[in-house]
Coordinates of C-alpha atoms in Angstrom, one line a residue:
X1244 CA 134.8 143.9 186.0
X1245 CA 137.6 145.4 183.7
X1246 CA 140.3 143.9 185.9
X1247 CA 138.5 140.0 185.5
X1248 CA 137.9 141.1 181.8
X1249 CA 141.9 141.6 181.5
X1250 CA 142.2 138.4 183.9
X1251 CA 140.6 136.7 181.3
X1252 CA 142.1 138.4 178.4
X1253 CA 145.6 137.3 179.2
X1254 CA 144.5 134.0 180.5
X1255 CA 143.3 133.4 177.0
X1256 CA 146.3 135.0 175.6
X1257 CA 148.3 132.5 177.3
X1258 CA 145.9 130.0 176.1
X1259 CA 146.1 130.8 172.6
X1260 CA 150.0 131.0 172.8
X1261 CA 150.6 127.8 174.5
X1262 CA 148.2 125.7 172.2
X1263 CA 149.8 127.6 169.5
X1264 CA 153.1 126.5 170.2
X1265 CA 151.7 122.6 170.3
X1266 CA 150.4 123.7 166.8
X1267 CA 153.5 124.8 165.8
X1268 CA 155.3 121.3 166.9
X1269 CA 152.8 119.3 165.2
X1270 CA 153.0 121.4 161.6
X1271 CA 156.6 121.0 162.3
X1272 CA 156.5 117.4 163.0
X1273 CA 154.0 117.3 160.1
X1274 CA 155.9 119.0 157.6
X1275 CA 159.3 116.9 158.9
X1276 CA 157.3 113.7 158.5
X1277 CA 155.7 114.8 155.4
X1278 CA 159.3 115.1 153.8
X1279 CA 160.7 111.9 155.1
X1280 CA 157.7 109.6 154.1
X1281 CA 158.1 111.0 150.8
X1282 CA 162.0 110.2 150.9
X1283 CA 161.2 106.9 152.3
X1284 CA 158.5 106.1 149.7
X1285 CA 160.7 107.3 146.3
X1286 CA 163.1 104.9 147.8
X1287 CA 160.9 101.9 148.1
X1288 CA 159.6 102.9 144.8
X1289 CA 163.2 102.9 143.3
X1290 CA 163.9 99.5 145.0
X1291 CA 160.9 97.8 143.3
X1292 CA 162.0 99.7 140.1
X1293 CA 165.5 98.0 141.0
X1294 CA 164.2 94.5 141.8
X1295 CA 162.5 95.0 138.1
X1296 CA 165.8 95.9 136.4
X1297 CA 167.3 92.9 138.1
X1298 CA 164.6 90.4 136.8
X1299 CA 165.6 92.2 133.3
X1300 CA 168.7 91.6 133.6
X1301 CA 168.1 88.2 134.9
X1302 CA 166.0 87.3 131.9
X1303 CA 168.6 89.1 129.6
X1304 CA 171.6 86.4 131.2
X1305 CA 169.0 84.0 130.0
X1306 CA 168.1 85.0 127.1
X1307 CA 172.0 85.5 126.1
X1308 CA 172.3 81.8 127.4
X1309 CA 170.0 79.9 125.3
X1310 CA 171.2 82.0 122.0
X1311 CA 174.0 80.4 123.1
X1312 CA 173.5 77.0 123.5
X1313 CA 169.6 76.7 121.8
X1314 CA 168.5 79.7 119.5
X1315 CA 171.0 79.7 117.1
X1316 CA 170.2 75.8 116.4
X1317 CA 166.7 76.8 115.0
X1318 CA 166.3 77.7 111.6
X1319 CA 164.0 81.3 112.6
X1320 CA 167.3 82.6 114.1
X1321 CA 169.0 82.1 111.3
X1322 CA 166.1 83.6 108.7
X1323 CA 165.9 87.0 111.2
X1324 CA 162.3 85.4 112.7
X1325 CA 163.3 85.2 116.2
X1326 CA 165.9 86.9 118.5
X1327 CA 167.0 88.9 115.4
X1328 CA 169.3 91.9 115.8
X1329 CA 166.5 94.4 115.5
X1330 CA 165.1 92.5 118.9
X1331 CA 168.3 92.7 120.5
X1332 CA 168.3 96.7 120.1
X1333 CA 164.9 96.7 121.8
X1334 CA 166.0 94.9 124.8
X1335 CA 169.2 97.3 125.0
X1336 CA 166.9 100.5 124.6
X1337 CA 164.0 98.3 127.3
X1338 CA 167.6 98.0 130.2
X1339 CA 168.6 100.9 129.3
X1340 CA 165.0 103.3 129.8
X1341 CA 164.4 101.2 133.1
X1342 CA 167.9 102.9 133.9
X1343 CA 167.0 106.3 133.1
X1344 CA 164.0 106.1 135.5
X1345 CA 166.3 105.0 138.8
X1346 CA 168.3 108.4 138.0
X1347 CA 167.7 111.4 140.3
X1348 CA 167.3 109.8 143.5
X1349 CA 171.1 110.5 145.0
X1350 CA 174.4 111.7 143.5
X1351 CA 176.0 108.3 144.6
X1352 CA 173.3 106.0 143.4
X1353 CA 173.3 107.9 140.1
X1354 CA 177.5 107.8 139.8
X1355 CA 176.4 103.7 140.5
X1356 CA 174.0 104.2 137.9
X1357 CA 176.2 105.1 134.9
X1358 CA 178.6 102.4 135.4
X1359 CA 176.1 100.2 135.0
X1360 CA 174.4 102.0 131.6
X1361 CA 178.0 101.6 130.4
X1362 CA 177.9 97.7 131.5
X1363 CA 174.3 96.9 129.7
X1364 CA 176.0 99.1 126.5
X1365 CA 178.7 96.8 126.7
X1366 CA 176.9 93.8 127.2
X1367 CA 174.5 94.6 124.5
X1368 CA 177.7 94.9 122.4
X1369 CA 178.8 91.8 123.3
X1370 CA 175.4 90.4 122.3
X1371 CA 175.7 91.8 119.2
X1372 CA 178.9 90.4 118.4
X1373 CA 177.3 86.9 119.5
X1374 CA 174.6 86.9 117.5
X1375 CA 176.8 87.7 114.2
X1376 CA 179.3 85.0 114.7
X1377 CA 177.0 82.6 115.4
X1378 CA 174.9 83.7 112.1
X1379 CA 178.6 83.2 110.5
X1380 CA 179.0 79.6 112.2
X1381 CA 175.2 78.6 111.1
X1382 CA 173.8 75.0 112.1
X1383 CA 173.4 71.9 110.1
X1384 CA 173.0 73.7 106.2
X1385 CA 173.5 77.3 107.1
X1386 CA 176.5 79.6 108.1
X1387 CA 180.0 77.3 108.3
X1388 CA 178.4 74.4 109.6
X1389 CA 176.4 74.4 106.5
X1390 CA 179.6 74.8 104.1
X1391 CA 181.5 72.2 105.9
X1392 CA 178.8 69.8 105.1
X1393 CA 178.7 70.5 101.7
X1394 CA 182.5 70.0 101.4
X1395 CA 182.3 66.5 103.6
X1396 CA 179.6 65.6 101.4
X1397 CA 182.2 66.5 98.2
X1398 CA 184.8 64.6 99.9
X1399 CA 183.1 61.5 100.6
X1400 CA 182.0 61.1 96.7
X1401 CA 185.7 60.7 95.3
X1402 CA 186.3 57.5 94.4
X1403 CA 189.5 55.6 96.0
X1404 CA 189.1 57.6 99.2
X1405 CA 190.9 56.2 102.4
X1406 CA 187.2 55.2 103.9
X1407 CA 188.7 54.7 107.1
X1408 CA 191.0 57.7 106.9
X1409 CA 187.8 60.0 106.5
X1410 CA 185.5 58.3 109.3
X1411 CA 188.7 59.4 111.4
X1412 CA 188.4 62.2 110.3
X1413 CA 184.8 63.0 111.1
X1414 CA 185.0 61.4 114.1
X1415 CA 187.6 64.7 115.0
X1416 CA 185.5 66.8 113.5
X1417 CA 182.4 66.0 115.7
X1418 CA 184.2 65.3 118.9
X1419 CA 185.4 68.6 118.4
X1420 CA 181.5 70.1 117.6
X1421 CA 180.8 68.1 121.1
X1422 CA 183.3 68.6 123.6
X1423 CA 185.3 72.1 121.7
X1424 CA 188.8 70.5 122.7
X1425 CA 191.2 72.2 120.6
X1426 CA 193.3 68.8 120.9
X1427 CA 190.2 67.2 118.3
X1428 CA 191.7 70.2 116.0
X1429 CA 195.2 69.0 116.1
X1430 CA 194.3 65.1 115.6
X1431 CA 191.9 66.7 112.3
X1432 CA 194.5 68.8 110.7
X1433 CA 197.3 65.8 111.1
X1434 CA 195.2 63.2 109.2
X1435 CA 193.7 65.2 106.7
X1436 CA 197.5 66.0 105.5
X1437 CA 198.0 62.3 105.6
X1438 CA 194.9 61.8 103.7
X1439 CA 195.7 64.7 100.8
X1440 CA 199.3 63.1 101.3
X1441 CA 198.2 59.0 100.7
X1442 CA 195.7 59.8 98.1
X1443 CA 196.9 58.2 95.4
X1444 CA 199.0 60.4 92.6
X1445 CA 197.1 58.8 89.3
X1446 CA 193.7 59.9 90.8
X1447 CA 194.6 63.4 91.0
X1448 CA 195.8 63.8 87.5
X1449 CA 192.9 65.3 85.7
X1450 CA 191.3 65.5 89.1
X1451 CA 191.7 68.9 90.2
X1452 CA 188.7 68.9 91.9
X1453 CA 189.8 66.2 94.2
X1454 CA 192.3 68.2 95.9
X1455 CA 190.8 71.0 95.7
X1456 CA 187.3 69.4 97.8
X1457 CA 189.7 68.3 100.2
X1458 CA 191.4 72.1 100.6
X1459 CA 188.2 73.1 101.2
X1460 CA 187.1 70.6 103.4
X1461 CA 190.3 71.5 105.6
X1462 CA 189.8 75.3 105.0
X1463 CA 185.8 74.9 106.5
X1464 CA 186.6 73.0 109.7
X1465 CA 189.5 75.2 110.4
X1466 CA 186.9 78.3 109.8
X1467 CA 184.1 76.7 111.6
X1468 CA 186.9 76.2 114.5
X1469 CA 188.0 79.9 114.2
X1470 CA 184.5 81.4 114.8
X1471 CA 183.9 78.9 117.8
X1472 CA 187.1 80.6 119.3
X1473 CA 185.6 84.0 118.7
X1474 CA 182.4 82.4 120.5
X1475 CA 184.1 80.5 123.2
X1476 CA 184.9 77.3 122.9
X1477 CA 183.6 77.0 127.4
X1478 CA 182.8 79.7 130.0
X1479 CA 185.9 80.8 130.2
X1480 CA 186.7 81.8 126.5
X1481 CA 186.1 84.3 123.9
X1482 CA 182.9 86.2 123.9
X1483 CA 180.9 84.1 126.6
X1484 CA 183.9 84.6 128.9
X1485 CA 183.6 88.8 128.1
X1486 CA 180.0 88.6 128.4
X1487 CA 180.3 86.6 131.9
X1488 CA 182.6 88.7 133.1
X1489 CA 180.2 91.5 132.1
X1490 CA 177.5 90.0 133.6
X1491 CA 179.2 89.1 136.8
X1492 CA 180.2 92.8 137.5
X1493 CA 176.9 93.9 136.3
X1494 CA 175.2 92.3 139.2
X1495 CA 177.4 93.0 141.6
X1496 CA 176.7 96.6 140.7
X1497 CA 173.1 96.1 141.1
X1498 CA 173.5 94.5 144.8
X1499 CA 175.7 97.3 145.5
X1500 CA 172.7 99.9 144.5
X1501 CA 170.1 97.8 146.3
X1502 CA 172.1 97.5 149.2
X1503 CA 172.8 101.4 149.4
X1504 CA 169.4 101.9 148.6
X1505 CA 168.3 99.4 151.9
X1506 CA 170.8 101.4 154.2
X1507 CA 169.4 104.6 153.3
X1508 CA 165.4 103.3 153.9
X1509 CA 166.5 101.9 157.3
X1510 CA 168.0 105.6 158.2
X1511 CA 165.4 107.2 157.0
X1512 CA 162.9 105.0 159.0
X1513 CA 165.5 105.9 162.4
X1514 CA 165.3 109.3 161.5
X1515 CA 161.1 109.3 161.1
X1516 CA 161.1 107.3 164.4
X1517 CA 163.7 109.5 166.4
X1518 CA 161.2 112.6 164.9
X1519 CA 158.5 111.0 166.3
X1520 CA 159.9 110.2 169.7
X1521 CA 161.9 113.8 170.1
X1522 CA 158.4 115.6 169.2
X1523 CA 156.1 113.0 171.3
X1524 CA 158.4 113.9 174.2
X1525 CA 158.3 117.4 173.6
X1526 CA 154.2 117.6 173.2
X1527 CA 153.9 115.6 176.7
X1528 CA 156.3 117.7 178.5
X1529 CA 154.4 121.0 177.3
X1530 CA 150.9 119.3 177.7
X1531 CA 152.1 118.8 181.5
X1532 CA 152.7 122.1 181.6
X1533 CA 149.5 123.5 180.4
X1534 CA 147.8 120.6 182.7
X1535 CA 149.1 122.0 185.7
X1536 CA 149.2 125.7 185.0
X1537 CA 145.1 125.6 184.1
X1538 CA 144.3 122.7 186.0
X1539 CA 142.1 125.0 188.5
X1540 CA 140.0 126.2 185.4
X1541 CA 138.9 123.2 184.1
X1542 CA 138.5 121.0 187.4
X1543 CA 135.6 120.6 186.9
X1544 CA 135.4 119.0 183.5
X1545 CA 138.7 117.1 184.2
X1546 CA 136.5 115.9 187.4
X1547 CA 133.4 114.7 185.3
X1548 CA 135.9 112.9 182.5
X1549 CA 138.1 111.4 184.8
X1550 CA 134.2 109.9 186.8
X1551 CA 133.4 108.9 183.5
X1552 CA 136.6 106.8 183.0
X1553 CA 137.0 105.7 186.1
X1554 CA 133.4 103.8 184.7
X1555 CA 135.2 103.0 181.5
X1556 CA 138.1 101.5 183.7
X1557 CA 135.5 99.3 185.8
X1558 CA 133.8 98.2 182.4
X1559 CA 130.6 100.5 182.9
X1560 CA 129.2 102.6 180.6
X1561 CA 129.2 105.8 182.4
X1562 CA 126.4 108.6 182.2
X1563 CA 126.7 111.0 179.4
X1564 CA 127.6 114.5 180.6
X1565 CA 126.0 117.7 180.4
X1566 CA 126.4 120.1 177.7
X1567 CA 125.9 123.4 178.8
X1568 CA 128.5 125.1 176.0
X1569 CA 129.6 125.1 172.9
X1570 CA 133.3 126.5 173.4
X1571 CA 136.2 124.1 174.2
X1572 CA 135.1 122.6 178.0
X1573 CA 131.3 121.8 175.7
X1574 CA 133.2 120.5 172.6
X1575 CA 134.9 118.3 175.3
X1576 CA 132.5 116.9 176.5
X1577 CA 130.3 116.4 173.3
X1578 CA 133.1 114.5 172.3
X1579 CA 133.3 112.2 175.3
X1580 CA 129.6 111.5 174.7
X1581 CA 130.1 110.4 171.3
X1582 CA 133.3 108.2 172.6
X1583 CA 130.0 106.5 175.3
X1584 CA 128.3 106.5 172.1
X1585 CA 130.8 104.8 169.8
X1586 CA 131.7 102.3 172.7
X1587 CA 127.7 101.5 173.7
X1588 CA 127.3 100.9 169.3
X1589 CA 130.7 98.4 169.2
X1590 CA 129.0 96.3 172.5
X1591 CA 125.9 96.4 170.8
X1592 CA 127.2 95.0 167.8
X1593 CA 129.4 93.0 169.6
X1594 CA 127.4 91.3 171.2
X1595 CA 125.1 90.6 168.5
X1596 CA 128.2 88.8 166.9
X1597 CA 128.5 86.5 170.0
X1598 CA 124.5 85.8 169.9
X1599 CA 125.6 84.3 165.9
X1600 CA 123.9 87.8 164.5
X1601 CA 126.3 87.9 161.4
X1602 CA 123.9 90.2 159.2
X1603 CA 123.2 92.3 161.5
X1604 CA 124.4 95.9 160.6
X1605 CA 126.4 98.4 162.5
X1606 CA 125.3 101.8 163.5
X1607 CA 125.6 104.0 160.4
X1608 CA 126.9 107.0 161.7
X1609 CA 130.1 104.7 163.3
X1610 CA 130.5 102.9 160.4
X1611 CA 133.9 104.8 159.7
X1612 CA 135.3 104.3 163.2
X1613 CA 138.2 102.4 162.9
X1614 CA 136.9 99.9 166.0
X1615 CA 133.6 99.5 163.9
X1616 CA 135.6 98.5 161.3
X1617 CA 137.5 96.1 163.0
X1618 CA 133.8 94.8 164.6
X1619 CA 132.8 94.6 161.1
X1620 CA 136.0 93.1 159.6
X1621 CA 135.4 90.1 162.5
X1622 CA 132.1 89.5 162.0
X1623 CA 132.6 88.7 158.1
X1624 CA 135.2 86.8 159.5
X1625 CA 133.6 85.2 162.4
X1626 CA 130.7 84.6 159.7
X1627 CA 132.9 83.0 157.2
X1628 CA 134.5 80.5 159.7
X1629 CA 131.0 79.2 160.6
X1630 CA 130.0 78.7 157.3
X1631 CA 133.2 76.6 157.1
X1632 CA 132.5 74.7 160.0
X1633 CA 128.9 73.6 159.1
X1634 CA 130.0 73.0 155.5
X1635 CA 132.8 70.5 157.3
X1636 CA 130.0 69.3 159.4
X1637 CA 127.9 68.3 156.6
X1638 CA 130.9 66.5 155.1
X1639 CA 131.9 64.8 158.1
X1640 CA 128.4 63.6 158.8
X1641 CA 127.9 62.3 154.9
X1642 CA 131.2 60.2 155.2
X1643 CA 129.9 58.9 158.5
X1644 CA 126.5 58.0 157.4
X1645 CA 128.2 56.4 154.5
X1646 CA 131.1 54.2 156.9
X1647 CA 128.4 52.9 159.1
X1648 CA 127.4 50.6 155.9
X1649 CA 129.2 47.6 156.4
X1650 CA 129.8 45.0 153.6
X1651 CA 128.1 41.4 154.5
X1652 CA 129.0 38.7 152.9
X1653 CA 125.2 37.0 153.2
X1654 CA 123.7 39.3 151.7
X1655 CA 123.4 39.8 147.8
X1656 CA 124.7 42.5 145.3
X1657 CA 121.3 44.1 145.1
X1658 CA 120.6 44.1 148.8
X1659 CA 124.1 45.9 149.7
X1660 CA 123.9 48.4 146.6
X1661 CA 120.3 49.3 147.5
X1662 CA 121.9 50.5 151.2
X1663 CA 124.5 52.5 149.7
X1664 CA 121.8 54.3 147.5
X1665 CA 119.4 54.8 150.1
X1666 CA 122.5 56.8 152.0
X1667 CA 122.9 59.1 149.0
X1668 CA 119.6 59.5 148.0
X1669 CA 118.4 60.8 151.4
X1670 CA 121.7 62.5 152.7
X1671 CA 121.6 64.7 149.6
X1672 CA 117.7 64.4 149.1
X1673 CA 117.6 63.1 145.8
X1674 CA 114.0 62.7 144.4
X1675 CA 115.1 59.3 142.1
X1676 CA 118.6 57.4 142.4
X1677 CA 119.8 54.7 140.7
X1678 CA 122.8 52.5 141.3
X1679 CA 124.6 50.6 138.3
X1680 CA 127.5 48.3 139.8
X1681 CA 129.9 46.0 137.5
X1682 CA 129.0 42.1 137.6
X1683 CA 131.1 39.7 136.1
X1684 CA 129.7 37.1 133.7
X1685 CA 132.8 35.2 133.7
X1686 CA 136.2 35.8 134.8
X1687 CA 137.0 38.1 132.3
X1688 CA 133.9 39.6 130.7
X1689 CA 131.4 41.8 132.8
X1690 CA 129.2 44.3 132.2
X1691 CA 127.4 47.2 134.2
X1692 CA 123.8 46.4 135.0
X1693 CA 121.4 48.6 137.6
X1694 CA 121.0 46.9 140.6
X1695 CA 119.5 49.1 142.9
X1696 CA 116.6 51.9 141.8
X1697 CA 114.4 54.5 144.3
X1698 CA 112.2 56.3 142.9
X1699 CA 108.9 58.3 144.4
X1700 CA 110.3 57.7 148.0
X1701 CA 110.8 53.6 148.0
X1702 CA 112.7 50.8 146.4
X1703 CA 111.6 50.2 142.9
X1704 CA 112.1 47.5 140.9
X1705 CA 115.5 47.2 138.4
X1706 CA 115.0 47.4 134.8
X1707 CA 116.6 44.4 132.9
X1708 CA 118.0 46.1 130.0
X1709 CA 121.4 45.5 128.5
X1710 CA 121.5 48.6 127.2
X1711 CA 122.8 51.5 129.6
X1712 CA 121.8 55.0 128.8
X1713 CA 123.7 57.7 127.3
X1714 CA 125.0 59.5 130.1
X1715 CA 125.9 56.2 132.0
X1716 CA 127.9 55.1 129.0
X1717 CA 129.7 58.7 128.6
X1718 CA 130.3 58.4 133.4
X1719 CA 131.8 54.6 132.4
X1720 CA 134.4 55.7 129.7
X1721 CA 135.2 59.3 131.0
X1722 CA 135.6 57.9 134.7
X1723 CA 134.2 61.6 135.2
X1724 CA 131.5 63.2 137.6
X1725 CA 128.8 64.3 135.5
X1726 CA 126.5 67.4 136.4
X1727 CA 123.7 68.7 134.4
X1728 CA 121.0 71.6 134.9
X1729 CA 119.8 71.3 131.6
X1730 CA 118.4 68.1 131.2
X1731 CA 117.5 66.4 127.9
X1732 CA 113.4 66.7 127.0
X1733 CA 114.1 62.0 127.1
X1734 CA 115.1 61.8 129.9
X1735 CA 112.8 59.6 132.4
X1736 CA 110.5 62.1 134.3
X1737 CA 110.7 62.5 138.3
X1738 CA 107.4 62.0 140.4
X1739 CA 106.3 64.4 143.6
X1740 CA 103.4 65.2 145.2
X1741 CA 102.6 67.3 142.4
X1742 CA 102.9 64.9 139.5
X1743 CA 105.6 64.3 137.2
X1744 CA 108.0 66.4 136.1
X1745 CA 111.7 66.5 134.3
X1746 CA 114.2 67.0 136.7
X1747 CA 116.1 70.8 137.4
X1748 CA 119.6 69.1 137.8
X1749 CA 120.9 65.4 137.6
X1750 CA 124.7 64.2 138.4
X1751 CA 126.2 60.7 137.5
X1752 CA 128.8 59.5 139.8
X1753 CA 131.7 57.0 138.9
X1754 CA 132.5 54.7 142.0
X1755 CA 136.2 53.7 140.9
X1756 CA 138.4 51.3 142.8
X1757 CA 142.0 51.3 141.9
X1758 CA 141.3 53.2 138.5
X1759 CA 138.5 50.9 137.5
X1760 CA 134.6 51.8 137.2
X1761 CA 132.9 49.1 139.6
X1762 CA 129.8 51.4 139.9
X1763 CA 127.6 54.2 139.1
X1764 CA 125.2 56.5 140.7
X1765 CA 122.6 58.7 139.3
X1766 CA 120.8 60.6 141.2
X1767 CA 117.8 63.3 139.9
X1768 CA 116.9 66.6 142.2
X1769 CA 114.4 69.0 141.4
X1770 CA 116.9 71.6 143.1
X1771 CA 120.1 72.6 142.2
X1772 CA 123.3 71.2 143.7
X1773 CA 126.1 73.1 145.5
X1774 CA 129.6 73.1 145.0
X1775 CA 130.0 71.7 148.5
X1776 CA 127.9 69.0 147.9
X1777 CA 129.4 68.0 144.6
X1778 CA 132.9 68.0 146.2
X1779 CA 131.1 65.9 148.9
X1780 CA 129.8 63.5 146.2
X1781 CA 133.2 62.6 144.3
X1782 CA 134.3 62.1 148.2
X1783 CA 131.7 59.6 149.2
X1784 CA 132.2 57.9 145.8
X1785 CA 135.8 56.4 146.5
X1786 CA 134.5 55.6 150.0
X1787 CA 131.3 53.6 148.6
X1788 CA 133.4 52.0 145.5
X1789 CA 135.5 50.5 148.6
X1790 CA 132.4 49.1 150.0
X1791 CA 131.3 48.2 147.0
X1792 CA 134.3 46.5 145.7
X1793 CA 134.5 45.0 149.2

């Protein structure tokens, strides 16, 4: 007895020491993993904070962009209301915090990272600059535009004035303000000498002001042309070439991160994988191990398991097994019960699902398995996709119904619209329909009269009156489906088998042909319509106005 007792004890002991070691590899492999997902997912995280920066940046190139060529043309820009200099700060200090928050991931990345701090400093800058000169240039009456104006507008009031001269003149000055050819500068500067030169002598005397408008005429174009330098007179120039420059290197800078940022996910994904595969390698070999060097202990067990899926492999539910224990060989095969279990509740429910039991629920206790999930998951599906089909069915069948009406030519207006009603009013089992088509009463004029009515389950007779009501005049003008559920206390009561009563829900239909009203239907339930079946309605209505019109 103490010799088996020993046996045992060092059976166990080498038990305990082999499924520790498999312990050991999986915490390893656990805490290895556990590092490396958390690597890999601050690294996605810093690429979507990346892609956000980008868009920032994208939106900042845009917004520098139509200062440039829009903003600084409206009068709020130049009153501080919009984009002012307290708004460009903002967006600096907005670039600049989403910078902050990308530091810390990698000593490269964040050596990346301050070159391009230093590029949104220096854009901002840049920006800055931008926004004063063009505050300095102004538009139309502010700034040097604004000036200049005031001193052509001097100009043109002195009497004797070379008319033609001057329209030269301006005609340089705006090709200039359109096209920013330096050339347009030249061609300005060479005729307004000639015009302060062939202004005649005996107007100036006692006419200081004369030359002097015409000074300052010459002095606010040139001004105006200085501060469009500054700006840049094309891409390529002053600050808009800085600030493309800028920008150009900016975003290569941020492709560069993004890129080194990619590399480093797809290693770290290799390095999870080649983890994974070392340690999955490493498990099996040892599991073999253990197989074979306890195999004779647990025969038995392996026996009845390997019966049971032999049953599994045929696609029989096996027999459950006998639990005699609770220690490891009983846990075992409590376990492999529950797997009969788990597979018995999915056919079960599967096959519910193939019977069209959609609502039917799943065992509760294997509701968080993930192939009960799955079950579930399909059925909603399986579920949806038949509710699909019968609505398309229902739709298909209403658009037949309605094409096997055929216009004839012997038979009258009232005879064909009364057909077309009688589709609509039972396909959608209407309780009272009537049918208001467009007749002509000469080749211009017409007007919509009823010509077909059902009501209390027949053909009734067509009122006469000119005038139409309410609703059908609102249907005509709006060209508009009209639904209501809350009908007005006038309107003309519906009869059933119960007596008469206002209906619960009422929809007017416009039959248009080519953009023209040639028809209406109005049709009275005492139920509620579906959204299916009012889509199905304005459907059928361009199919009947066809007929109609035919």
């Amino acid at each position: 007895m103490l010799i088996d007792f020993f046996r045992n004890w060092r059976l166990r002991l080498k038990l305990l020491v082999s499924f520790l070691s498999l312990l050991i590899i999986a915490l390893t492999l656990s805490v290895i993993l556990y590092f490396s997902y958390n690597h890999f997912i601050k690294l996605e995280h810093t690429l979507s904070k990346l892609e956000n920066l980008k868009l920032k940046i994208k939106t900042e190139e845009l917004n520098i962009k139509n200062l440039q060529y829009e903003i600084y043309k409206d009068e709020s820009f130049h009153v501080g209301k919009q984009m002012s200099k307290k708004d460009l700060i903002e967006s600096k200090n907005d670039l600049l915090a989403s910078i902050n928050d990308l530091f810390g991931k990698s000593n490269k990345i964040d050596s990346q990272l301050i070159e391009v701090k230093k590029d949104i400093i220096q854009i901002s800058q840049l920006k800055l600059s931008l926004h004063e000169n063009l505050l300095k240039r102004g538009f139309k009456e502010t700034g040097f535009e604004g000036k200049l104006r005031e001193a052509v507008h001097a100009v043109e009031q002195i009497d004797g004035i070379d008319k033609v001269l001057l329209l030269s003149l301006r005609r340089h000055e705006k090709d200039f303000m359109l096209r920013k050819d330096v050339k347009y500068v030249e061609d300005f500067n060479k005729k307004i000498t000639l015009l302060e030169a062939e202004f005649p002598k005996s107007l100036m005397a006692g006419q200081s002001d004369i030359s002097k408008n015409i000074k300052i005429y010459k002095q606010d174009f040139n001004a105006l042309v200085e501060i469009e330098k500054i700006i840049g007179l094309d891409e390529d120039s002053g600050l808009r070439k800085e600030i493309k420059t800028i920008i150009l290197k900016l975003n290569n800078s941020i492709s560069q991160i993004e890129s080194d940022i990619k590399t480093q996910i797809k290693e770290e994904k290799e390095n999870i994988n080649t983890v994974l595969l070392l340690t999955s390698i490493l498990i099996v070999f040892i599991s073999i191990l253990l197989s074979i060097q306890f195999s004779n202990l647990i025969t038995k067990i392996i026996k009845e398991i390997r019966n049971g899926m032999k049953e599994f492999a045929a696609g029989r539910l096996p027999a459950k097994l006998n639990v005699l224990t609770t220690e490891e060989i009983g846990q075992t095969k409590v376990a492999f019960n529950q797997l009969i279990d788990r597979i018995e509740a999915a056919q079960t429910f599967a096959t519910k699902i193939g019977n069209g039991k959609f609502n039917d629920s799943y065992r509760s206790e294997f509701e968080d398995d993930l192939l009960a999930q799955a079950l579930v998951k399909a059925s909603k599906e399986l579920q949806i996709a038949d509710t699909i089909r019968k609505d398309n069915d229902y739709i298909n069948q209403g658009i037949a119904k309605l094409s096997e009406i055929v216009s004839n030519k012997d038979e009258t207006l009232e005879q064909l619209s009364y057909r077309l009603l009688l589709v609509f009013i039972q396909y959608f089992e209407a309780n009272q329909g009537v049918l208001y088509s467009r007749v002509f009463t000469n080749q211009e004029d017409w007007q919509m009269i009823p010509t077909s009515f059902y009501a209390y389950g027949k053909k009734k007779a067509v009122s006469n009156s000119e005038q139409l009501p309410p609703l059908v005049e609102q249907t005509l003008h709006e060209k508009e489906l009209i639904y209501l559920e809350e009908i007005p206390d006038n309107y003309i009561k519906v009869t059933s088998g119960l007596g008469e009563a206002l209906p619960s829900s009422i929809v007017l239909v416009p039959l248009l042909y080519r953009n023209n009203s040639i028809g209406i239907i109005e049709l009275a339930f005492f139920n509620k319509l579906t959204k299916l079946q009012l889509s199905l309605l304005q459907k059928l209505s361009i199919q009947a106005a066809a007929i109609l019109e035919s």
